[in-house]
Every structure is written in C-alpha cells, then in structure tokens.
Amino acid sequence: MEFLYEYGLFLAKAVTLVAAIVIVLALAAGAAAKQKQGKGQLEIHSVSEQLKDITHYAQQVTLDKASLKKLAKEQKKKQKENKEPAEDSGKLFVIDFKGSMDAHEVEKLREEVTAVLCIATQKDEVLVKIESGGGVVHGYGLAAAQLQRIRDKGLKLTVSVDKVAASGGYMMACVADHLIASQFAIIGSIGVLAQLPNFHKLLKKNDIDYEQHTAGEYKRTLTVFGENTDEGREKFREELEAVHVMFKDWVSTNRKELDIAKVATGEYWYGSQALELGLIDGISTSDDYIMNVYPERDIFAVKFMQKKNVAEKLGMSFAQGAERAAMRMVSQLPQWFKKS
C-alpha cells in the first residue's frame, strides 16, 4: 500500500509539472504569434580586426622575445613614417549565401543587402560568397534580383564560389561584375529540371478512382494521381523550355561575351574548365580574395540572424528537462520497490 501511495504521489507531481510546462509553452507560442517585429537581428563584425587578432596571436606563439621586440620596433617606425592619413580605398562588405532547394535563405539575403546599401559609398565593394546547387526558379530569381540591387546602386559586386554555384546558384553568381571560383568548384548547370511520380496505374489496379477538376485548359498539365496525356506532357515541356529561355537570356545579359549555346546544356564544369568557357573570370578562393585586400581596406562581415521564438527555445529545454526527469525516475525505482 505504501508503494501505491508513493507512486500516486509521484504521478500527481509529474502531471502537475507537465501541465505547467504545457501552459508556459502555449503562452509563449501565443506571444510569438503576436510578435510582428523583431524576428531577427543584423550583425556586422570587423573581419579586419579578426585578422589582426589572429596575426598578433600567431606572432606571440611562434616568435621569440628578441624577434617580438624587433617586430614591435619596426611597427612603431612604420607608424611614424605613415603619419599622413592613407587614401580611403573603400570598405569591403562580405555576405554569405548558402542556398537550399526552396531558397528560403533569400529572406536573410534581402536584409543583408539592404543593410549594406544603407551605409555603402561608391568606393565600397561587396563580396558575396555563394554556395548552392540551385532549387526553385522563383526563389533563386528573387535571390539574383537582390544581387542586382547592389549593381544598380553603382557598387562593385564580386561573387566567390568556393564549392558549388549550379543552376539557381549560377543564376545568382552571373550577376557579378567579377566572378571567381576555386579550382574544383562546380559551376554551371544552366538548365531546368522537373520531375514527378505518377500513381495512376497503381490506383487503377486497386479500383481507386481519382477526380481532378480545373477551370482553364492548362491549369494542370501533369498530375500525380490522374492519367497524364500526351497533350499535357507536351505543354509541360513547352513551359520548361520557356523557363530555360529566360534563364539563358538572364545569363547572356550579365555575361555578354559568353557563348550561351555552348554552356546552356544543363552540364556543369569545374573551376578551371569554367574559366576556359568564360563562365567565371578567375581562379581564387574567397579567403585569398579577402587576404589580397587586407589590410589596405576595412573588411566587414554582414549577417542577418533569425531569432528563435520563445516556444522554440523552450522546446529544447523541455526535451532536456524531460530526459533528466526520466533518468531520475529510473534511478529511484529500486527505492520504491524496497519501500513496498
């Protein structure tokens, strides 16, 4: 009986705790839903200062005292000689874009581009590091338009591809005034792809009817569950070809000397091959590019961080708390059996 009492008391406490947590999560979710602003925050940090810190640390570790003293004297001498203020060569703003299939990262990109355009001058330059294998046309079309905003403001736009800029990724990259890629980066894939399964035969085999009603002859050209027609397939291919033509026109507009017929086959190439074809302007990594302008230019990284709402943050805390509670419960089981 004592065991049942202890067990009942434990259950009552557990139920009370769970109910309290559920109420807190519900209130937090409600507050997050009402929150219309403050979904993220802009972060700008000095890459130049970061590189200075790295240099200073490396010198402290690798040089002996005599060498450090000599280096300090040389630096002081240079500072005295360079009393005249250096000519302003402009700032370099660095933006990172790692795109997924649905290109939802464009929401962050538009905030970052807007921030740069608010503070940049005609002397400044923007370096966008792109990493994407492409995705939905409308998403990457908007992403490319964000980069076009930089050029429209008269700022120099450099795009660097360290790993991959294919399909929609290249749609963005080709906007650049200067496009560089690493030796083995994947470049190109100027083509359009669409694929979908069809379960019509499976449904028919199991005597399952499927109905689809549309208004407009080509509202739905192909279907997943219904029977596709040759007419629908032909119309679908026409739509793909129309998108491909727009893609080719976009690339040709931004890279006028490119032989578009030769490269718009859907193929991709590695960096050195892409350079020969005119898809890029040079072989270099983003790290090399940044180091080449340091320390002559002030370099700043611009990043828009999306905040997690309270409910999302509490979700992780709740999971960890539940795990700890379960472990405590397991550890106390022998004591309960002894009491019974």
mmCIF file of C-alpha atoms in Angstrom:
data_model
loop_
_atom_site.group_PDB
_atom_site.id
_atom_site.type_symbol
_atom_site.label_atom_id
_atom_site.label_comp_id
_atom_site.label_asym_id
_atom_site.label_seq_id
_atom_site.Cartn_x
_atom_site.Cartn_y
_atom_site.Cartn_z
ATOM 1 C CA MET A 1 0.000 0.000 0.000
ATOM 2 C CA GLU A 2 2.848 2.348 0.813
ATOM 3 C CA PHE A 3 4.275 1.745 -2.668
ATOM 4 C CA LEU A 4 0.954 2.675 -4.269
ATOM 5 C CA TYR A 5 0.809 5.843 -2.178
ATOM 6 C CA GLU A 6 4.328 6.854 -3.172
ATOM 7 C CA TYR A 7 3.623 6.012 -6.799
ATOM 8 C CA GLY A 8 0.395 8.018 -6.790
ATOM 9 C CA LEU A 9 2.152 10.987 -5.247
ATOM 10 C CA PHE A 10 4.862 10.806 -7.932
ATOM 11 C CA LEU A 11 2.263 10.684 -10.711
ATOM 12 C CA ALA A 12 0.455 13.691 -9.257
ATOM 13 C CA LYS A 13 3.695 15.697 -9.208
ATOM 14 C CA ALA A 14 4.571 14.611 -12.731
ATOM 15 C CA VAL A 15 1.144 15.532 -14.109
ATOM 16 C CA THR A 16 1.307 18.919 -12.384
ATOM 17 C CA LEU A 17 4.762 19.590 -13.850
ATOM 18 C CA VAL A 18 3.735 18.595 -17.373
ATOM 19 C CA ALA A 19 0.578 20.717 -17.167
ATOM 20 C CA ALA A 20 2.603 23.726 -16.029
ATOM 21 C CA ILE A 21 5.069 23.299 -18.894
ATOM 22 C CA VAL A 22 2.269 22.952 -21.446
ATOM 23 C CA ILE A 23 0.687 26.181 -20.192
ATOM 24 C CA VAL A 24 4.007 28.030 -20.405
ATOM 25 C CA LEU A 25 4.619 26.750 -23.943
ATOM 26 C CA ALA A 26 1.100 27.753 -25.011
ATOM 27 C CA LEU A 27 1.554 31.265 -23.622
ATOM 28 C CA ALA A 28 4.972 31.545 -25.256
ATOM 29 C CA ALA A 29 3.619 30.381 -28.615
ATOM 30 C CA GLY A 30 0.791 32.902 -28.368
ATOM 31 C CA ALA A 31 3.227 35.701 -27.617
ATOM 32 C CA ALA A 32 5.415 34.661 -30.543
ATOM 33 C CA ALA A 33 2.424 34.642 -32.892
ATOM 34 C CA LYS A 34 1.503 38.190 -31.871
ATOM 35 C CA GLN A 35 5.046 39.401 -32.344
ATOM 36 C CA LYS A 36 5.203 41.122 -35.730
ATOM 37 C CA GLN A 37 8.665 42.607 -35.416
ATOM 38 C CA GLY A 38 11.998 41.532 -34.011
ATOM 39 C CA LYS A 39 12.171 38.268 -35.952
ATOM 40 C CA GLY A 40 15.873 38.699 -36.400
ATOM 41 C CA GLN A 41 18.803 40.984 -35.874
ATOM 42 C CA LEU A 42 21.595 42.314 -38.013
ATOM 43 C CA GLU A 43 25.173 41.547 -37.041
ATOM 44 C CA ILE A 44 28.173 43.378 -38.507
ATOM 45 C CA HIS A 45 31.639 42.474 -37.316
ATOM 46 C CA SER A 46 35.081 43.579 -38.428
ATOM 47 C CA VAL A 47 36.945 40.896 -40.342
ATOM 48 C CA SER A 48 39.971 43.202 -40.365
ATOM 49 C CA GLU A 49 40.115 43.229 -36.559
ATOM 50 C CA GLN A 50 39.678 39.472 -36.524
ATOM 51 C CA LEU A 51 42.649 39.055 -38.878
ATOM 52 C CA LYS A 52 44.712 41.427 -36.730
ATOM 53 C CA ASP A 53 43.950 39.321 -33.656
ATOM 54 C CA ILE A 54 44.929 36.134 -35.500
ATOM 55 C CA THR A 55 48.193 37.717 -36.663
ATOM 56 C CA HIS A 56 49.010 39.001 -33.186
ATOM 57 C CA TYR A 57 48.277 35.636 -31.575
ATOM 58 C CA ALA A 58 50.352 33.737 -34.170
ATOM 59 C CA GLN A 59 53.274 36.110 -33.612
ATOM 60 C CA GLN A 60 53.081 35.711 -29.845
ATOM 61 C CA VAL A 61 53.163 31.924 -30.168
ATOM 62 C CA THR A 62 55.770 31.480 -32.898
ATOM 63 C CA LEU A 63 58.282 34.298 -32.296
ATOM 64 C CA ASP A 64 60.857 34.513 -29.515
ATOM 65 C CA LYS A 65 61.219 37.607 -27.321
ATOM 66 C CA ALA A 66 64.014 39.115 -29.409
ATOM 67 C CA SER A 67 62.011 38.757 -32.625
ATOM 68 C CA LEU A 68 58.908 40.231 -30.965
ATOM 69 C CA LYS A 69 60.877 43.270 -29.792
ATOM 70 C CA LYS A 70 62.339 43.757 -33.259
ATOM 71 C CA LEU A 71 58.874 43.458 -34.807
ATOM 72 C CA ALA A 72 57.460 45.992 -32.344
ATOM 73 C CA LYS A 73 60.197 48.493 -33.226
ATOM 74 C CA GLU A 74 59.563 48.048 -36.952
ATOM 75 C CA GLN A 75 55.845 48.595 -36.479
ATOM 76 C CA LYS A 76 56.453 51.781 -34.463
ATOM 77 C CA LYS A 77 58.806 53.040 -37.166
ATOM 78 C CA LYS A 78 56.191 52.430 -39.846
ATOM 79 C CA GLN A 79 53.570 54.264 -37.802
ATOM 80 C CA LYS A 80 55.851 57.324 -37.527
ATOM 81 C CA GLU A 81 56.619 57.269 -41.243
ATOM 82 C CA ASN A 82 52.944 56.948 -42.153
ATOM 83 C CA LYS A 83 51.649 59.978 -40.275
ATOM 84 C CA GLU A 84 49.782 61.124 -43.354
ATOM 85 C CA PRO A 85 46.291 59.569 -43.466
ATOM 86 C CA ALA A 86 46.060 56.877 -46.120
ATOM 87 C CA GLU A 87 43.802 57.429 -49.084
ATOM 88 C CA ASP A 88 40.374 55.925 -48.498
ATOM 89 C CA SER A 89 40.227 52.849 -50.723
ATOM 90 C CA GLY A 90 36.738 51.972 -49.575
ATOM 91 C CA LYS A 91 35.347 49.155 -47.492
ATOM 92 C CA LEU A 92 34.713 45.538 -48.423
ATOM 93 C CA PHE A 93 31.420 44.096 -47.189
ATOM 94 C CA VAL A 94 31.194 40.299 -47.097
ATOM 95 C CA ILE A 95 27.898 38.397 -47.335
ATOM 96 C CA ASP A 96 27.497 34.612 -47.080
ATOM 97 C CA PHE A 97 24.737 32.825 -49.012
ATOM 98 C CA LYS A 98 24.233 29.085 -48.597
ATOM 99 C CA GLY A 99 21.104 28.208 -50.529
ATOM 100 C CA SER A 100 18.754 25.255 -50.180
ATOM 101 C CA MET A 101 16.225 23.844 -52.651
ATOM 102 C CA ASP A 102 13.416 26.208 -51.615
ATOM 103 C CA ALA A 103 15.784 29.215 -51.394
ATOM 104 C CA HIS A 104 14.256 30.359 -48.103
ATOM 105 C CA GLU A 105 17.640 31.936 -47.291
ATOM 106 C CA VAL A 106 16.707 34.801 -49.613
ATOM 107 C CA GLU A 107 14.821 36.377 -46.692
ATOM 108 C CA LYS A 108 18.121 36.812 -44.842
ATOM 109 C CA LEU A 109 19.907 37.910 -48.014
ATOM 110 C CA ARG A 110 17.480 40.763 -48.682
ATOM 111 C CA GLU A 111 18.028 42.102 -45.136
ATOM 112 C CA GLU A 112 21.810 41.908 -45.549
ATOM 113 C CA VAL A 113 21.787 43.625 -48.928
ATOM 114 C CA THR A 114 19.509 46.369 -47.613
ATOM 115 C CA ALA A 115 21.855 46.967 -44.669
ATOM 116 C CA VAL A 116 24.885 47.305 -46.970
ATOM 117 C CA LEU A 117 23.072 49.673 -49.340
ATOM 118 C CA CYS A 118 22.150 51.883 -46.380
ATOM 119 C CA ILE A 119 25.782 52.535 -45.437
ATOM 120 C CA ALA A 120 27.945 51.842 -48.507
ATOM 121 C CA THR A 121 29.512 54.515 -50.725
ATOM 122 C CA GLN A 122 30.643 54.404 -54.346
ATOM 123 C CA LYS A 123 34.175 53.464 -53.202
ATOM 124 C CA ASP A 124 32.973 50.341 -51.420
ATOM 125 C CA GLU A 125 32.731 46.794 -52.731
ATOM 126 C CA VAL A 126 30.502 43.843 -51.852
ATOM 127 C CA LEU A 127 31.784 40.275 -51.836
ATOM 128 C CA VAL A 128 29.067 37.613 -51.872
ATOM 129 C CA LYS A 129 30.162 34.059 -51.135
ATOM 130 C CA ILE A 130 27.692 31.712 -52.825
ATOM 131 C CA GLU A 131 27.232 28.027 -52.144
ATOM 132 C CA SER A 132 24.205 26.454 -53.792
ATOM 133 C CA GLY A 133 23.239 23.670 -56.150
ATOM 134 C CA GLY A 134 20.067 25.507 -57.140
ATOM 135 C CA GLY A 135 16.386 24.975 -56.494
ATOM 136 C CA VAL A 136 13.031 26.597 -57.237
ATOM 137 C CA VAL A 137 13.026 29.172 -60.040
ATOM 138 C CA HIS A 138 11.042 31.886 -58.268
ATOM 139 C CA GLY A 139 13.199 31.651 -55.131
ATOM 140 C CA TYR A 140 16.520 31.924 -56.921
ATOM 141 C CA GLY A 141 15.134 34.529 -59.269
ATOM 142 C CA LEU A 142 14.454 36.730 -56.236
ATOM 143 C CA ALA A 143 17.897 35.951 -54.816
ATOM 144 C CA ALA A 144 19.517 37.035 -58.101
ATOM 145 C CA ALA A 145 17.425 40.204 -58.048
ATOM 146 C CA GLN A 146 18.812 41.012 -54.594
ATOM 147 C CA LEU A 147 22.344 40.936 -56.001
ATOM 148 C CA GLN A 148 21.206 43.057 -58.932
ATOM 149 C CA ARG A 149 20.212 45.727 -56.383
ATOM 150 C CA ILE A 150 23.891 46.060 -55.452
ATOM 151 C CA ARG A 151 24.962 46.701 -59.052
ATOM 152 C CA ASP A 152 22.060 49.082 -59.632
ATOM 153 C CA LYS A 153 23.423 51.261 -56.806
ATOM 154 C CA GLY A 154 26.764 51.526 -58.591
ATOM 155 C CA LEU A 155 28.706 49.349 -56.144
ATOM 156 C CA LYS A 156 31.225 46.805 -57.370
ATOM 157 C CA LEU A 157 29.866 43.287 -56.852
ATOM 158 C CA THR A 158 32.271 40.370 -56.601
ATOM 159 C CA VAL A 159 30.964 36.828 -56.247
ATOM 160 C CA SER A 160 33.117 33.988 -54.965
ATOM 161 C CA VAL A 161 32.273 30.304 -55.351
ATOM 162 C CA ASP A 162 34.326 28.011 -53.133
ATOM 163 C CA LYS A 163 32.313 24.805 -53.647
ATOM 164 C CA VAL A 164 29.291 24.999 -55.934
ATOM 165 C CA ALA A 165 27.142 27.503 -57.824
ATOM 166 C CA ALA A 166 24.979 25.448 -60.139
ATOM 167 C CA SER A 167 21.606 26.119 -61.750
ATOM 168 C CA GLY A 168 19.931 28.711 -59.486
ATOM 169 C CA GLY A 169 23.269 29.230 -57.777
ATOM 170 C CA TYR A 170 24.809 30.279 -61.083
ATOM 171 C CA MET A 171 21.740 32.389 -61.848
ATOM 172 C CA MET A 172 22.832 34.435 -58.829
ATOM 173 C CA ALA A 173 26.580 34.277 -59.454
ATOM 174 C CA CYS A 174 26.468 35.531 -63.042
ATOM 175 C CA VAL A 175 25.147 38.912 -61.851
ATOM 176 C CA ALA A 176 28.622 39.783 -60.521
ATOM 177 C CA ASP A 177 30.958 42.374 -62.002
ATOM 178 C CA HIS A 178 33.743 39.950 -61.161
ATOM 179 C CA LEU A 179 33.134 36.214 -60.666
ATOM 180 C CA ILE A 180 35.786 33.942 -59.166
ATOM 181 C CA ALA A 181 35.762 30.277 -58.172
ATOM 182 C CA SER A 182 38.115 27.779 -56.623
ATOM 183 C CA GLN A 183 39.918 25.237 -58.806
ATOM 184 C CA PHE A 184 37.423 22.417 -58.272
ATOM 185 C CA ALA A 185 34.231 24.371 -57.615
ATOM 186 C CA ILE A 186 31.192 23.147 -59.558
ATOM 187 C CA ILE A 187 29.914 25.805 -61.952
ATOM 188 C CA GLY A 188 27.096 25.986 -64.490
ATOM 189 C CA SER A 189 24.132 23.624 -64.890
ATOM 190 C CA ILE A 190 22.235 26.217 -66.928
ATOM 191 C CA GLY A 191 19.130 24.137 -67.409
ATOM 192 C CA VAL A 192 15.693 23.401 -65.969
ATOM 193 C CA LEU A 193 14.532 20.182 -64.329
ATOM 194 C CA ALA A 194 11.088 18.996 -63.262
ATOM 195 C CA GLN A 195 10.047 15.503 -62.269
ATOM 196 C CA LEU A 196 7.122 13.892 -60.507
ATOM 197 C CA PRO A 197 5.834 10.361 -59.900
ATOM 198 C CA ASN A 198 2.531 9.090 -61.239
ATOM 199 C CA PHE A 199 0.414 6.605 -59.289
ATOM 200 C CA HIS A 200 -2.412 6.258 -61.792
ATOM 201 C CA LYS A 201 -1.697 2.617 -62.696
ATOM 202 C CA LEU A 202 -1.447 1.662 -59.012
ATOM 203 C CA LEU A 203 -4.794 3.321 -58.224
ATOM 204 C CA LYS A 204 -6.433 1.725 -61.262
ATOM 205 C CA LYS A 205 -5.115 -1.693 -60.274
ATOM 206 C CA ASN A 206 -6.773 -1.314 -56.861
ATOM 207 C CA ASP A 207 -10.043 0.056 -58.290
ATOM 208 C CA ILE A 208 -9.489 3.516 -56.785
ATOM 209 C CA ASP A 209 -10.978 6.427 -58.706
ATOM 210 C CA TYR A 210 -9.343 9.832 -58.754
ATOM 211 C CA GLU A 211 -11.020 13.040 -59.884
ATOM 212 C CA GLN A 212 -9.466 16.398 -60.670
ATOM 213 C CA HIS A 213 -11.445 19.419 -61.812
ATOM 214 C CA THR A 214 -9.899 22.575 -63.260
ATOM 215 C CA ALA A 215 -11.038 25.803 -64.864
ATOM 216 C CA GLY A 216 -8.700 26.668 -67.694
ATOM 217 C CA GLU A 217 -7.328 24.318 -70.335
ATOM 218 C CA TYR A 218 -3.813 24.195 -68.918
ATOM 219 C CA LYS A 219 -4.444 24.855 -65.234
ATOM 220 C CA ARG A 220 -2.869 21.451 -64.533
ATOM 221 C CA THR A 221 -0.800 19.894 -67.304
ATOM 222 C CA LEU A 222 0.519 16.851 -65.419
ATOM 223 C CA THR A 223 -0.917 15.105 -62.387
ATOM 224 C CA VAL A 224 0.436 12.717 -59.779
ATOM 225 C CA PHE A 225 -2.704 10.591 -59.400
ATOM 226 C CA GLY A 226 -4.616 11.018 -62.642
ATOM 227 C CA GLU A 227 -3.833 9.722 -66.135
ATOM 228 C CA ASN A 228 -1.450 12.046 -67.967
ATOM 229 C CA THR A 229 -1.996 12.794 -71.644
ATOM 230 C CA ASP A 230 0.477 13.421 -74.454
ATOM 231 C CA GLU A 231 -1.015 16.892 -74.850
ATOM 232 C CA GLY A 232 -0.364 17.640 -71.174
ATOM 233 C CA ARG A 233 3.195 16.342 -71.418
ATOM 234 C CA GLU A 234 3.888 18.488 -74.470
ATOM 235 C CA LYS A 235 2.518 21.603 -72.766
ATOM 236 C CA PHE A 236 4.637 20.863 -69.680
ATOM 237 C CA ARG A 237 7.770 20.572 -71.818
ATOM 238 C CA GLU A 238 6.910 23.885 -73.503
ATOM 239 C CA GLU A 239 6.697 25.523 -70.078
ATOM 240 C CA LEU A 240 10.094 24.103 -69.094
ATOM 241 C CA GLU A 241 11.620 25.340 -72.334
ATOM 242 C CA ALA A 242 10.177 28.819 -71.742
ATOM 243 C CA VAL A 243 11.854 28.945 -68.325
ATOM 244 C CA HIS A 244 15.102 27.731 -69.889
ATOM 245 C CA VAL A 245 14.965 30.533 -72.453
ATOM 246 C CA MET A 246 14.506 33.103 -69.676
ATOM 247 C CA PHE A 247 17.427 31.565 -67.779
ATOM 248 C CA LYS A 248 19.666 31.769 -70.865
ATOM 249 C CA ASP A 249 18.622 35.358 -71.549
ATOM 250 C CA TRP A 250 19.443 36.299 -67.953
ATOM 251 C CA VAL A 251 22.922 34.778 -68.160
ATOM 252 C CA SER A 252 23.584 36.317 -71.583
ATOM 253 C CA THR A 253 22.561 39.756 -70.313
ATOM 254 C CA ASN A 254 25.009 39.566 -67.421
ATOM 255 C CA ARG A 255 27.871 37.841 -69.260
ATOM 256 C CA LYS A 256 27.684 39.225 -72.771
ATOM 257 C CA GLU A 257 30.831 37.531 -74.137
ATOM 258 C CA LEU A 258 29.689 34.051 -73.104
ATOM 259 C CA ASP A 259 28.815 31.525 -75.826
ATOM 260 C CA ILE A 260 25.425 30.710 -74.300
ATOM 261 C CA ALA A 261 24.598 27.961 -76.815
ATOM 262 C CA LYS A 262 27.725 26.098 -75.767
ATOM 263 C CA VAL A 263 27.191 26.266 -71.995
ATOM 264 C CA ALA A 264 23.387 26.258 -71.592
ATOM 265 C CA THR A 265 23.119 22.489 -71.984
ATOM 266 C CA GLY A 266 22.441 21.693 -68.329
ATOM 267 C CA GLU A 267 26.034 20.487 -67.880
ATOM 268 C CA TYR A 268 28.324 21.637 -65.082
ATOM 269 C CA TRP A 269 32.071 22.210 -65.104
ATOM 270 C CA TYR A 270 34.850 22.540 -62.551
ATOM 271 C CA GLY A 271 36.569 25.852 -61.879
ATOM 272 C CA SER A 272 39.443 25.628 -64.360
ATOM 273 C CA GLN A 273 37.098 24.374 -67.114
ATOM 274 C CA ALA A 274 34.568 27.098 -66.294
ATOM 275 C CA LEU A 275 37.311 29.708 -66.706
ATOM 276 C CA GLU A 276 38.145 28.438 -70.196
ATOM 277 C CA LEU A 277 34.462 28.585 -71.158
ATOM 278 C CA GLY A 278 34.050 32.122 -69.811
ATOM 279 C CA LEU A 279 31.622 31.173 -67.052
ATOM 280 C CA ILE A 280 33.914 32.794 -64.475
ATOM 281 C CA ASP A 281 36.608 35.488 -64.510
ATOM 282 C CA GLY A 282 39.319 33.981 -62.339
ATOM 283 C CA ILE A 283 40.504 31.140 -60.117
ATOM 284 C CA SER A 284 40.626 32.078 -56.443
ATOM 285 C CA THR A 285 39.057 31.201 -53.123
ATOM 286 C CA SER A 286 37.131 33.732 -51.065
ATOM 287 C CA ASP A 287 39.868 33.517 -48.423
ATOM 288 C CA ASP A 288 42.540 34.523 -50.946
ATOM 289 C CA TYR A 289 40.414 37.389 -52.206
ATOM 290 C CA ILE A 290 39.925 38.765 -48.703
ATOM 291 C CA MET A 291 43.606 38.409 -47.837
ATOM 292 C CA ASN A 292 44.598 40.227 -51.044
ATOM 293 C CA VAL A 293 42.725 43.381 -49.983
ATOM 294 C CA TYR A 294 43.805 43.204 -46.330
ATOM 295 C CA PRO A 295 44.996 45.397 -44.645
ATOM 296 C CA GLU A 296 44.561 48.155 -47.240
ATOM 297 C CA ARG A 297 40.775 48.003 -46.932
ATOM 298 C CA ASP A 298 38.489 47.705 -43.936
ATOM 299 C CA ILE A 299 36.561 44.451 -44.219
ATOM 300 C CA PHE A 300 33.200 43.834 -42.586
ATOM 301 C CA ALA A 301 31.041 40.699 -42.497
ATOM 302 C CA VAL A 302 27.298 41.355 -42.653
ATOM 303 C CA LYS A 303 24.905 38.718 -41.344
ATOM 304 C CA PHE A 304 21.213 38.707 -40.520
ATOM 305 C CA MET A 305 20.484 36.291 -37.676
ATOM 306 C CA GLN A 306 16.944 35.000 -37.390
ATOM 307 C CA LYS A 307 15.798 34.712 -33.802
ATOM 308 C CA LYS A 308 14.067 31.629 -32.492
ATOM 309 C CA ASN A 309 10.856 32.412 -30.683
ATOM 310 C CA VAL A 310 10.395 31.565 -27.020
ATOM 311 C CA ALA A 311 8.436 28.417 -27.788
ATOM 312 C CA GLU A 312 11.256 27.063 -29.988
ATOM 313 C CA LYS A 313 13.851 27.800 -27.330
ATOM 314 C CA LEU A 314 11.725 26.214 -24.617
ATOM 315 C CA GLY A 315 11.199 23.159 -26.791
ATOM 316 C CA MET A 316 14.855 22.191 -26.474
ATOM 317 C CA SER A 317 14.872 22.976 -22.748
ATOM 318 C CA PHE A 318 11.743 20.898 -22.268
ATOM 319 C CA ALA A 319 13.290 17.928 -24.078
ATOM 320 C CA GLN A 320 16.427 18.111 -21.954
ATOM 321 C CA GLY A 321 14.389 18.522 -18.764
ATOM 322 C CA ALA A 322 12.188 15.556 -19.653
ATOM 323 C CA GLU A 323 15.265 13.431 -20.236
ATOM 324 C CA ARG A 324 16.713 14.369 -16.842
ATOM 325 C CA ALA A 325 13.368 13.698 -15.117
ATOM 326 C CA ALA A 326 13.142 10.271 -16.745
ATOM 327 C CA MET A 327 16.642 9.407 -15.587
ATOM 328 C CA ARG A 328 15.819 10.475 -12.036
ATOM 329 C CA MET A 329 12.666 8.373 -12.118
ATOM 330 C CA VAL A 330 14.584 5.313 -13.271
ATOM 331 C CA SER A 331 17.216 5.815 -10.568
ATOM 332 C CA GLN A 332 14.514 5.971 -7.852
ATOM 333 C CA LEU A 333 12.649 2.823 -8.932
ATOM 334 C CA PRO A 334 14.727 0.475 -6.706
ATOM 335 C CA GLN A 335 13.918 2.640 -3.663
ATOM 336 C CA TRP A 336 10.169 2.391 -4.324
ATOM 337 C CA PHE A 337 10.298 -1.365 -4.636
ATOM 338 C CA LYS A 338 12.223 -1.579 -1.360
ATOM 339 C CA LYS A 339 9.547 0.528 0.412
ATOM 340 C CA SER A 340 6.759 -1.660 -0.911
#
